[in-house]
XYZ file of C-alpha atoms in Angstrom:
88
model
C 8.930 -14.374 -18.867
C 6.817 -15.124 -21.901
C 3.957 -17.459 -22.159
C 6.032 -19.758 -24.346
C 8.697 -20.159 -21.775
C 6.182 -21.175 -19.089
C 4.230 -24.532 -18.738
C 0.601 -24.053 -19.456
C -0.462 -25.229 -15.750
C -1.547 -22.673 -13.264
C 0.451 -23.926 -10.672
C 3.774 -23.337 -12.376
C 2.464 -19.887 -13.190
C 2.191 -19.378 -9.521
C 5.545 -20.936 -8.696
C 7.103 -18.635 -11.367
C 5.377 -15.586 -9.725
C 3.506 -14.622 -13.009
C 0.320 -14.891 -11.051
C 0.016 -14.109 -7.469
C -1.625 -15.908 -4.359
C -4.366 -13.104 -4.654
C -5.381 -13.543 -8.279
C -5.524 -17.211 -7.637
C -7.789 -16.679 -4.575
C -9.823 -14.258 -6.683
C -10.328 -17.179 -9.035
C -11.556 -19.415 -6.491
C -13.894 -16.886 -5.329
C -15.372 -16.185 -8.896
C -15.764 -20.008 -8.838
C -17.705 -20.093 -5.647
C -19.896 -17.094 -6.476
C -20.691 -18.706 -9.964
C -19.882 -22.039 -10.740
C -20.904 -21.626 -14.582
C -18.549 -18.645 -14.808
C -16.264 -20.364 -17.685
C -13.349 -18.356 -18.768
C -11.609 -16.213 -16.476
C -8.713 -14.109 -16.779
C -6.799 -15.207 -13.798
C -3.802 -12.589 -14.646
C -3.095 -10.007 -17.412
C -3.030 -12.187 -20.718
C -3.640 -15.811 -19.103
C -6.935 -16.979 -18.718
C -8.393 -20.427 -17.539
C -11.947 -21.791 -18.098
C -12.839 -22.294 -14.431
C -15.782 -24.365 -14.845
C -13.955 -27.053 -16.839
C -11.043 -26.948 -14.400
C -13.249 -28.035 -11.501
C -15.389 -30.373 -13.361
C -12.363 -32.002 -14.719
C -11.014 -32.737 -11.043
C -12.743 -35.711 -9.591
C -11.601 -34.618 -6.222
C -12.963 -31.170 -6.595
C -16.160 -32.314 -8.221
C -16.692 -34.985 -5.492
C -16.168 -32.316 -2.577
C -18.569 -29.891 -4.151
C -21.303 -32.646 -4.392
C -20.869 -33.346 -0.777
C -23.618 -31.813 1.203
C -21.420 -31.928 4.410
C -18.577 -30.685 3.088
C -17.119 -27.389 4.813
C -16.203 -24.275 3.175
C -12.662 -24.475 3.852
C -12.446 -27.941 1.943
C -14.589 -26.761 -0.968
C -12.155 -23.857 -1.414
C -9.074 -26.075 -1.062
C -10.453 -28.620 -3.667
C -11.276 -25.798 -6.135
C -7.680 -24.225 -5.617
C -6.314 -27.680 -6.387
C -8.159 -28.299 -9.221
C -7.194 -24.683 -10.446
C -3.544 -25.296 -9.829
C -3.705 -28.369 -12.058
C -5.448 -26.411 -14.961
C -4.226 -25.581 -18.017
C -4.409 -21.957 -19.735
C -6.829 -21.713 -22.403
């Protein structure tokens, strides 16, 4: 499937099996390791600005700012933000 046949949203790439759960998990980990990571190749030929994607999501931003948020909540919020993110 070519890039032009797919929506630009990461969630739709996941549904189309262009990217894997493992690749999405790696993107979440990359953001957690360095929130200023910026551009990240989520799969061969597909890049997303992780920092911009998370900052654009109000829920993810609020969760990450919450000092009592648990690790699982932080990961879920980042993952959700990435599923809605558009490719670069």
